Amino acid sequence: MQFYEKLDFLMNITKTTNSSLAMYTSLDASHISRLRRGERRLVKEADYLKKMAHYFLSHCIEDYQIKSLSQILKMQPEHFQDSKNATEVIYQWLMGHEETGHASISGFLNGISDFQFRKNTPVTDDLTDSDPKTPKKDVALYYGIEGKRQAVLSFLSLIIESNQPTTLLLYSDESMDWLTGDPSFAAKWRDMLARVILKGNRIKVIHTVSRNLDEMLEALSKWMPLYMTGAIEPYYYPKKRDGVFKRTLFIAPKITAVTSSSLDMMEHPALNILFKDKKALATLTSEFESYLFMCRPLMQIFTYHQKQQYLDLLKEFEKDATPTLLKSNCLNWSTMPSAVAESIINRSDSDDKEKLIQYFYDRKEAFEKGLEHCSFHALLQLPSLTEIKEGVVNVAFTGIPETSNICYTPNEYKAHLENTIQYLKKYDNYNLKVTSKKRHDHFILYVKEDLGAIVIKQNAPHAIFAINEINMTAAFWDYLKDEINLSDKDKTTALKELEHLYNRL
């Protein structure tokens, strides 16, 4: 069970209202409501959890309440007589699932950081003898998981055979066992989908965010090589569905489609239908597009050559004055002295140097304006003294391809370090924690509470992922808040470490 499901269960059996729990825990009733609906993820070791645990225990007084709670907690009813121990059990149960979510996010981020396009495995668009034979009839029937695999491979083969590049329309909330249960099939599926993209096709995919976070991030990870091509647009349906009936709808307009429907408990024997009939394809395409109209973008993916689109999005992202978290192995671009920024941009091979310099000033202004109203917490890994003196410290990649291979001169880094120290002293809302862990993460994670998350892949192939789905944003926020775990002492310690490094340069 997710945290929000546990909270809803406890509130239901104790007949607790949002306002009464809010009063006891010193939270807003709206915050309780959002926690209960799953729109706000649990903060690790939140101080209100112990209060919640004590509240629910003290309001479980009827036999049916104790019985229900003992069953779900897997403890004997008599153990509830020890209030201290029972409170701890409820507290640990409320906390239990969130560690898994953090591990999933960490794995997803590491997957982005480590991703490289495979070498020496060229993808061609030529069919081979081992490719599935395409059906000759306008309608073909397939059964069960193995049948779905055959139908999907035939679907991809028909697209590869076609000389009409199109935009594939993909949606499924059925179990992913057909894809994840057989590694050899998954490899075949990836290779054929890569061939489809190689022929100039694009993809619009509606992801199912009602899956748990682990499933969601695993699905995104499996799509990573395809996302990196820039040929995929991911969406999601923002409202809840009952989940009893499941649906798969894979369409290549005017070419072919695969559909299936199943009950939640009867997915394995499901009927899968492959269509080539033009009228049927037009009807299914209209059905998908009507559903897509009700969906929202899940992520925007920007590749190396989409600089302007990303800079425009980042400008809008940074206009919102809201609490911010940043994890980076580089000094923050926005705290760079103007002279250093201009020097670096002028050393680049950009044809738009003046435009990039103006972009820097606009971003710096938004950053300083935000600090007047909202907190900004950053986790930073400092380079070694030797790396700085040898001039091998890279400038942070923030969507400007022309600066991705530029390194600071020792004097530039020293000036940037000095300016960062001044920001820490000037702005109470600017906080920094220096990590002693020597990690080789090749990403920047930038999150604004309740607004969105941006993941910047700093090594080649460069890519930027902008996420604004509310539950994923909350998950990234809570993950990074736990990673940073800032306290008042951290800012003082960070100042000492930065000043010590500055004095050695």
C-alpha positions as semicolon CSV with decimal commas, in nm:
position;residue;x (nm);y (nm);z (nm)
1;M;0,000;0,000;0,000
2;Q;0,108;0,354;-0,070
3;F;0,119;0,606;0,214
4;Y;-0,198;0,784;0,100
5;E;-0,385;0,450;0,098
6;K;-0,269;0,376;0,453
7;L;-0,368;0,722;0,571
8;D;-0,710;0,692;0,407
9;F;-0,761;0,350;0,569
10;L;-0,678;0,480;0,916
11;M;-0,897;0,788;0,876
12;N;-1,188;0,577;0,758
13;I;-1,182;0,321;1,040
14;T;-1,142;0,594;1,302
15;K;-1,399;0,820;1,128
16;T;-1,146;1,103;1,133
17;T;-1,209;1,424;0,938
18;N;-0,937;1,625;0,765
19;S;-0,993;1,916;1,002
20;S;-0,970;1,712;1,322
21;L;-0,646;1,542;1,216
22;A;-0,509;1,876;1,095
23;M;-0,579;2,034;1,432
24;Y;-0,403;1,751;1,617
25;T;-0,095;1,751;1,391
26;S;-0,073;2,130;1,340
27;L;-0,112;2,093;0,963
28;D;-0,358;2,261;0,728
29;A;-0,672;2,063;0,649
30;S;-0,591;2,110;0,279
31;H;-0,251;1,949;0,334
32;I;-0,416;1,649;0,501
33;S;-0,658;1,627;0,209
34;R;-0,375;1,624;-0,043
35;L;-0,183;1,360;0,154
36;R;-0,497;1,149;0,164
37;R;-0,556;1,175;-0,212
38;G;-0,193;1,100;-0,296
39;E;-0,133;1,448;-0,437
40;R;0,140;1,517;-0,181
41;R;0,397;1,248;-0,107
42;L;0,516;1,170;0,242
43;V;0,827;1,349;0,366
44;K;1,068;1,103;0,525
45;E;1,066;1,122;0,907
46;A;0,810;1,404;0,899
47;D;0,752;1,529;1,252
48;Y;0,374;1,493;1,219
49;L;0,386;1,114;1,159
50;K;0,437;1,022;1,523
51;K;0,144;1,250;1,613
52;M;-0,069;1,078;1,351
53;A;0,025;0,734;1,481
54;H;-0,065;0,834;1,837
55;Y;-0,392;0,994;1,725
56;F;-0,509;0,688;1,531
57;L;-0,419;0,449;1,812
58;S;-0,609;0,657;2,068
59;H;-0,915;0,659;1,840
60;C;-0,915;0,282;1,781
61;I;-1,137;0,185;2,076
62;E;-1,408;-0,034;1,924
63;D;-1,349;-0,407;1,875
64;Y;-1,402;-0,388;1,498
65;Q;-1,147;-0,106;1,473
66;I;-0,883;-0,297;1,668
67;K;-0,953;-0,611;1,464
68;S;-0,918;-0,428;1,132
69;L;-0,598;-0,257;1,240
70;S;-0,444;-0,576;1,382
71;Q;-0,513;-0,762;1,057
72;I;-0,350;-0,504;0,834
73;L;-0,053;-0,454;1,070
74;K;-0,019;-0,832;1,120
75;M;-0,008;-0,809;1,500
76;Q;-0,218;-0,962;1,776
77;P;-0,505;-0,744;1,913
78;E;-0,373;-0,773;2,270
79;H;-0,053;-0,598;2,165
80;F;-0,251;-0,274;2,131
81;Q;-0,261;-0,258;2,512
82;D;0,103;-0,144;2,499
83;S;0,035;0,203;2,358
84;K;0,401;0,299;2,318
85;N;0,486;-0,011;2,116
86;A;0,163;0,003;1,914
87;T;0,224;0,369;1,827
88;E;0,571;0,279;1,700
89;V;0,429;-0,007;1,491
90;I;0,173;0,226;1,328
91;Y;0,445;0,488;1,271
92;Q;0,678;0,238;1,101
93;W;0,389;0,106;0,891
94;L;0,304;0,455;0,771
95;M;0,669;0,511;0,681
96;G;0,734;0,172;0,529
97;H;0,676;0,209;0,156
98;E;0,851;0,538;0,092
99;E;1,204;0,394;0,095
100;T;1,112;0,188;-0,210
101;G;1,004;0,501;-0,392
102;H;1,335;0,672;-0,314
103;A;1,527;0,370;-0,443
104;S;1,324;0,378;-0,765
105;I;1,397;0,746;-0,821
106;S;1,765;0,693;-0,750
107;G;1,772;0,408;-1,002
108;F;1,592;0,620;-1,262
109;L;1,838;0,909;-1,218
110;N;2,137;0,677;-1,233
111;G;1,993;0,527;-1,551
112;I;1,983;0,873;-1,708
113;S;2,333;0,953;-1,584
114;D;2,485;0,629;-1,716
115;F;2,297;0,610;-2,046
116;Q;2,503;0,583;-2,360
117;F;2,390;0,482;-2,706
118;R;2,515;0,132;-2,778
119;K;2,818;0,110;-3,002
120;N;2,891;-0,148;-3,270
121;T;2,524;-0,250;-3,289
122;P;2,396;-0,055;-3,588
123;V;2,021;-0,058;-3,639
124;T;1,900;-0,104;-3,996
125;D;1,551;-0,067;-4,135
126;D;1,574;-0,388;-4,339
127;L;1,360;-0,683;-4,238
128;T;1,538;-1,014;-4,179
129;D;1,425;-1,374;-4,206
130;S;1,382;-1,384;-3,828
131;D;1,122;-1,105;-3,829
132;P;0,760;-1,209;-3,771
133;K;0,545;-1,273;-4,075
134;T;0,278;-1,012;-4,120
135;P;-0,084;-1,130;-4,143
136;K;-0,253;-1,115;-4,484
137;K;-0,609;-1,071;-4,352
138;D;-0,753;-0,738;-4,241
139;V;-0,828;-0,884;-3,896
140;A;-0,610;-1,132;-3,704
141;L;-0,677;-1,274;-3,356
142;Y;-0,415;-1,351;-3,091
143;Y;-0,465;-1,486;-2,737
144;G;-0,293;-1,432;-2,405
145;I;0,045;-1,281;-2,328
146;E;0,229;-1,479;-2,597
147;G;-0,038;-1,377;-2,845
148;K;0,005;-1,010;-2,750
149;R;0,379;-1,041;-2,816
150;Q;0,314;-1,188;-3,160
151;A;0,056;-0,920;-3,236
152;V;0,292;-0,638;-3,132
153;L;0,578;-0,775;-3,345
154;S;0,345;-0,806;-3,644
155;F;0,225;-0,451;-3,577
156;L;0,585;-0,322;-3,585
157;S;0,669;-0,528;-3,894
158;L;0,381;-0,375;-4,089
159;I;0,504;-0,027;-3,997
160;I;0,860;-0,110;-4,102
161;E;0,731;-0,247;-4,434
162;S;0,532;0,071;-4,496
163;N;0,687;0,365;-4,675
164;Q;0,451;0,612;-4,507
165;P;0,613;0,767;-4,198
166;T;0,344;0,842;-3,941
167;T;0,294;0,917;-3,573
168;L;0,227;0,602;-3,371
169;L;-0,041;0,633;-3,102
170;L;0,025;0,405;-2,802
171;Y;-0,170;0,348;-2,483
172;S;-0,202;0,057;-2,240
173;D;-0,303;0,022;-1,877
174;E;-0,284;-0,358;-1,892
175;S;-0,011;-0,545;-1,707
176;M;0,337;-0,497;-1,855
177;D;0,418;-0,868;-1,815
178;W;0,401;-0,916;-2,191
179;L;0,696;-0,676;-2,224
180;T;0,894;-0,725;-1,902
181;G;0,846;-1,099;-1,853
182;D;1,069;-1,214;-2,140
183;P;1,409;-1,040;-2,183
184;S;1,461;-1,180;-2,534
185;F;1,125;-1,044;-2,647
186;A;1,194;-0,706;-2,480
187;A;1,522;-0,683;-2,675
188;K;1,344;-0,770;-2,999
189;W;1,072;-0,511;-2,925
190;R;1,331;-0,238;-2,860
191;D;1,523;-0,316;-3,179
192;M;1,212;-0,316;-3,395
193;L;1,083;0,006;-3,239
194;A;1,422;0,163;-3,308
195;R;1,385;0,060;-3,673
196;V;1,040;0,218;-3,677
197;I;1,187;0,549;-3,555
198;L;1,476;0,518;-3,801
199;K;1,223;0,523;-4,084
200;G;1,104;0,867;-3,973
201;N;0,807;0,768;-3,757
202;R;0,726;0,951;-3,433
203;I;0,537;0,831;-3,124
204;K;0,272;0,975;-2,894
205;V;0,237;0,756;-2,586
206;I;-0,010;0,792;-2,300
207;H;0,150;0,654;-1,985
208;T;-0,056;0,522;-1,695
209;V;0,041;0,722;-1,387
210;S;-0,204;0,527;-1,169
211;R;0,057;0,250;-1,163
212;N;0,273;0,261;-0,851
213;L;0,589;0,470;-0,864
214;D;0,815;0,168;-0,913
215;E;0,621;0,054;-1,221
216;M;0,606;0,406;-1,360
217;L;0,979;0,470;-1,329
218;E;1,061;0,123;-1,461
219;A;0,847;0,190;-1,768
220;L;1,015;0,527;-1,824
221;S;1,358;0,365;-1,787
222;K;1,274;0,104;-2,050
223;W;1,175;0,382;-2,290
224;M;1,495;0,578;-2,220
225;P;1,684;0,487;-2,542
226;L;1,382;0,592;-2,744
227;Y;1,330;0,913;-2,545
228;M;1,689;1,007;-2,621
229;T;1,608;1,014;-2,993
230;G;1,369;1,305;-2,935
231;A;1,098;1,122;-3,136
232;I;0,858;1,052;-2,848
233;E;0,592;1,270;-2,686
234;P;0,469;1,122;-2,351
235;Y;0,131;1,213;-2,199
236;Y;-0,083;1,106;-1,904
237;Y;-0,451;1,114;-1,808
238;P;-0,476;1,332;-1,493
239;K;-0,791;1,186;-1,340
240;K;-0,846;0,857;-1,160
241;R;-1,001;0,555;-1,329
242;D;-1,157;0,255;-1,158
243;G;-0,905;0,013;-1,311
244;V;-1,149;-0,279;-1,345
245;F;-1,147;-0,286;-1,723
246;K;-0,803;-0,258;-1,886
247;R;-0,736;-0,138;-2,239
248;T;-0,453;-0,151;-2,490
249;L;-0,461;0,063;-2,802
250;F;-0,158;0,065;-3,035
251;I;-0,226;0,248;-3,364
252;A;-0,026;0,333;-3,673
253;P;-0,285;0,548;-3,856
254;K;-0,379;0,416;-4,202
255;I;-0,141;0,118;-4,156
256;T;-0,237;-0,112;-3,866
257;A;-0,353;-0,130;-3,504
258;V;-0,355;-0,370;-3,211
259;T;-0,626;-0,357;-2,945
260;S;-0,722;-0,563;-2,643
261;S;-0,952;-0,531;-2,343
262;S;-0,947;-0,733;-2,024
263;L;-1,065;-0,746;-1,667
264;D;-0,807;-0,674;-1,400
265;M;-0,798;-1,040;-1,292
266;M;-0,821;-1,187;-1,645
267;E;-0,537;-1,027;-1,841
268;H;-0,345;-1,341;-1,929
269;P;-0,619;-1,503;-2,146
270;A;-0,713;-1,169;-2,307
271;L;-0,804;-1,147;-2,675
272;N;-0,572;-0,928;-2,885
273;I;-0,691;-0,810;-3,226
274;L;-0,472;-0,680;-3,508
275;F;-0,650;-0,462;-3,766
276;K;-0,556;-0,346;-4,114
277;D;-0,906;-0,242;-4,224
278;K;-0,899;0,131;-4,311
279;K;-1,241;0,212;-4,163
280;A;-1,154;0,036;-3,838
281;L;-0,822;0,221;-3,822
282;A;-0,994;0,557;-3,870
283;T;-1,239;0,478;-3,589
284;L;-0,965;0,367;-3,348
285;T;-0,755;0,674;-3,434
286;S;-1,051;0,900;-3,350
287;E;-1,098;0,715;-3,020
288;F;-0,732;0,765;-2,926
289;E;-0,730;1,132;-3,024
290;S;-1,043;1,196;-2,816
291;Y;-0,870;1,042;-2,515
292;L;-0,547;1,231;-2,588
293;F;-0,746;1,557;-2,582
294;M;-0,819;1,490;-2,212
295;C;-0,452;1,416;-2,132
296;R;-0,158;1,634;-2,036
297;P;0,213;1,617;-2,125
298;L;0,395;1,388;-1,880
299;M;0,743;1,503;-1,976
300;Q;0,908;1,725;-2,228
301;I;1,233;1,582;-2,360
302;F;1,488;1,818;-2,511
303;T;1,787;1,680;-2,697
304;Y;2,116;1,853;-2,780
305;H;1,977;2,048;-3,074
306;Q;1,662;2,184;-2,904
307;K;1,837;2,462;-2,714
308;Q;1,587;2,741;-2,764
309;Q;1,282;2,535;-2,668
310;Y;1,451;2,435;-2,342
311;L;1,571;2,786;-2,260
312;D;1,219;2,916;-2,311
313;L;1,081;2,651;-2,075
314;L;1,350;2,715;-1,814
315;K;1,271;3,087;-1,822
316;E;0,906;3,013;-1,742
317;F;1,006;2,756;-1,478
318;E;1,227;3,004;-1,294
319;K;0,971;3,284;-1,301
320;D;0,765;3,103;-1,036
321;A;0,877;3,205;-0,688
322;T;0,836;2,877;-0,500
323;P;1,060;2,670;-0,269
324;T;1,340;2,515;-0,475
325;L;1,585;2,226;-0,439
326;L;1,894;2,171;-0,655
327;K;2,141;1,884;-0,669
328;S;2,452;1,939;-0,877
329;N;2,821;1,858;-0,898
330;C;2,883;2,211;-1,030
331;L;2,851;2,563;-0,895
332;N;2,511;2,715;-0,972
333;W;2,512;2,903;-1,304
334;S;2,290;3,175;-1,154
335;T;2,551;3,265;-0,889
336;M;2,822;3,318;-1,150
337;P;2,972;3,670;-1,166
338;S;2,866;3,857;-1,478
339;A;3,223;3,895;-1,603
340;V;3,284;3,519;-1,575
341;A;2,958;3,436;-1,757
342;E;3,042;3,673;-2,041
343;S;3,396;3,537;-2,064
344;I;3,272;3,177;-2,088
345;I;3,000;3,256;-2,342
346;N;3,246;3,456;-2,553
347;R;3,482;3,156;-2,560
348;S;3,205;2,936;-2,700
349;D;3,144;2,880;-3,070
350;S;2,787;3,007;-3,047
351;D;2,651;3,237;-3,317
352;D;2,417;3,396;-3,059
353;K;2,662;3,520;-2,797
354;E;2,471;3,840;-2,723
355;K;2,145;3,648;-2,691
356;L;2,302;3,398;-2,449
357;I;2,452;3,675;-2,238
358;Q;2,108;3,837;-2,213
359;Y;1,965;3,496;-2,119
360;F;2,219;3,479;-1,835
361;Y;2,115;3,821;-1,703
362;D;1,744;3,733;-1,725
363;R;1,803;3,409;-1,535
364;K;2,017;3,581;-1,273
365;E;1,744;3,843;-1,218
366;A;1,476;3,575;-1,174
367;F;1,701;3,385;-0,932
368;E;1,763;3,690;-0,712
369;K;1,397;3,789;-0,718
370;G;1,298;3,440;-0,609
371;L;1,541;3,450;-0,317
372;E;1,353;3,748;-0,175
373;H;1,045;3,534;-0,117
374;C;1,125;3,162;-0,118
375;S;1,389;2,920;0,003
376;F;1,650;2,777;-0,232
377;H;1,843;2,475;-0,102
378;A;2,131;2,327;-0,300
379;L;2,347;2,017;-0,262
380;L;2,693;2,067;-0,411
381;Q;2,994;1,846;-0,470
382;L;3,316;2,048;-0,492
383;P;3,605;1,956;-0,722
384;S;3,952;1,901;-0,586
385;L;4,205;2,183;-0,557
386;T;4,419;2,013;-0,822
387;E;4,130;1,998;-1,072
388;I;4,060;2,368;-1,027
389;K;4,427;2,470;-1,065
390;E;4,468;2,251;-1,374
391;G;4,163;2,412;-1,535
392;V;3,971;2,087;-1,593
393;V;3,648;2,173;-1,408
394;N;3,357;2,187;-1,651
395;V;3,102;2,465;-1,649
396;A;2,754;2,333;-1,565
397;F;2,560;2,224;-1,873
398;T;2,224;2,403;-1,851
399;G;2,088;2,356;-2,199
400;I;2,346;2,566;-2,381
401;P;2,531;2,312;-2,599
402;E;2,808;2,556;-2,689
403;T;2,927;2,572;-2,326
404;S;2,914;2,197;-2,254
405;N;3,285;2,137;-2,315
406;I;3,418;2,463;-2,168
407;C;3,620;2,454;-1,847
408;Y;3,676;2,727;-1,593
409;T;4,014;2,893;-1,576
410;P;4,144;2,887;-1,216
411;N;4,068;3,258;-1,178
412;E;3,715;3,217;-1,315
413;Y;3,637;2,936;-1,073
414;K;3,781;3,139;-0,784
415;A;3,562;3,436;-0,880
416;H;3,254;3,215;-0,904
417;L;3,336;3,063;-0,565
418;E;3,370;3,408;-0,411
419;N;3,039;3,519;-0,558
420;T;2,865;3,208;-0,422
421;I;2,997;3,294;-0,076
422;Q;2,855;3,644;-0,111
423;Y;2,513;3,508;-0,208
424;L;2,511;3,285;0,099
425;K;2,587;3,583;0,321
426;K;2,345;3,819;0,151
427;Y;2,035;3,602;0,116
428;D;1,885;3,423;0,416
429;N;1,678;3,208;0,178
430;Y;1,984;3,079;-0,009
431;N;2,122;2,766;0,155
432;L;2,397;2,532;0,051
433;K;2,521;2,196;0,169
434;V;2,854;2,057;0,050
435;T;2,860;1,680;0,022
436;S;3,178;1,492;0,102
437;K;3,067;1,193;-0,108
438;K;3,272;1,167;-0,426
439;R;3,003;1,059;-0,667
440;H;3,020;1,060;-1,043
441;D;2,661;1,156;-1,112
442;H;2,628;1,309;-1,457
443;F;2,301;1,486;-1,391
444;I;2,155;1,797;-1,231
445;L;1,822;1,760;-1,050
446;Y;1,626;2,084;-1,018
447;V;1,287;2,074;-0,842
448;K;1,032;2,341;-0,755
449;E;0,773;2,231;-0,499
450;D;0,432;2,154;-0,653
451;L;0,549;2,296;-0,987
452;G;0,783;2,053;-1,161
453;A;1,120;1,881;-1,184
454;I;1,398;1,916;-1,440
455;V;1,664;1,649;-1,488
456;I;1,966;1,764;-1,691
457;K;2,192;1,494;-1,834
458;Q;2,534;1,657;-1,837
459;N;2,734;1,398;-2,029
460;A;2,688;1,292;-2,390
461;P;2,435;1,231;-2,527
462;H;2,298;1,546;-2,363
463;A;1,928;1,557;-2,282
464;I;1,691;1,743;-2,055
465;F;1,374;1,598;-1,901
466;A;1,108;1,841;-1,777
467;I;0,838;1,681;-1,559
468;N;0,527;1,847;-1,419
469;E;0,296;1,556;-1,330
470;I;0,199;1,626;-0,968
471;N;0,283;1,288;-0,809
472;M;0,614;1,249;-0,988
473;T;0,705;1,608;-0,898
474;A;0,623;1,537;-0,533
475;A;0,829;1,216;-0,544
476;F;1,134;1,398;-0,682
477;W;1,087;1,677;-0,427
478;D;1,074;1,436;-0,132
479;Y;1,366;1,233;-0,265
480;L;1,586;1,543;-0,301
481;K;1,473;1,690;0,030
482;D;1,590;1,370;0,198
483;E;1,916;1,378;0,001
484;I;1,990;1,735;0,105
485;N;1,848;1,711;0,460
486;L;1,952;2,069;0,534
487;S;1,978;2,221;0,878
488;D;2,084;2,561;1,008
489;K;2,433;2,423;1,071
490;D;2,478;2,321;0,706
491;K;2,492;2,679;0,580
492;T;2,758;2,773;0,836
493;T;2,958;2,461;0,751
494;A;2,923;2,526;0,377
495;L;3,049;2,882;0,417
496;K;3,357;2,757;0,604
497;E;3,430;2,493;0,337
498;L;3,389;2,738;0,049
499;E;3,602;3,002;0,220
500;H;3,870;2,741;0,300
501;L;3,882;2,633;-0,066
502;Y;3,885;2,996;-0,183
503;N;4,180;3,082;0,044
504;R;4,380;2,789;-0,095
505;L;4,336;2,903;-0,456
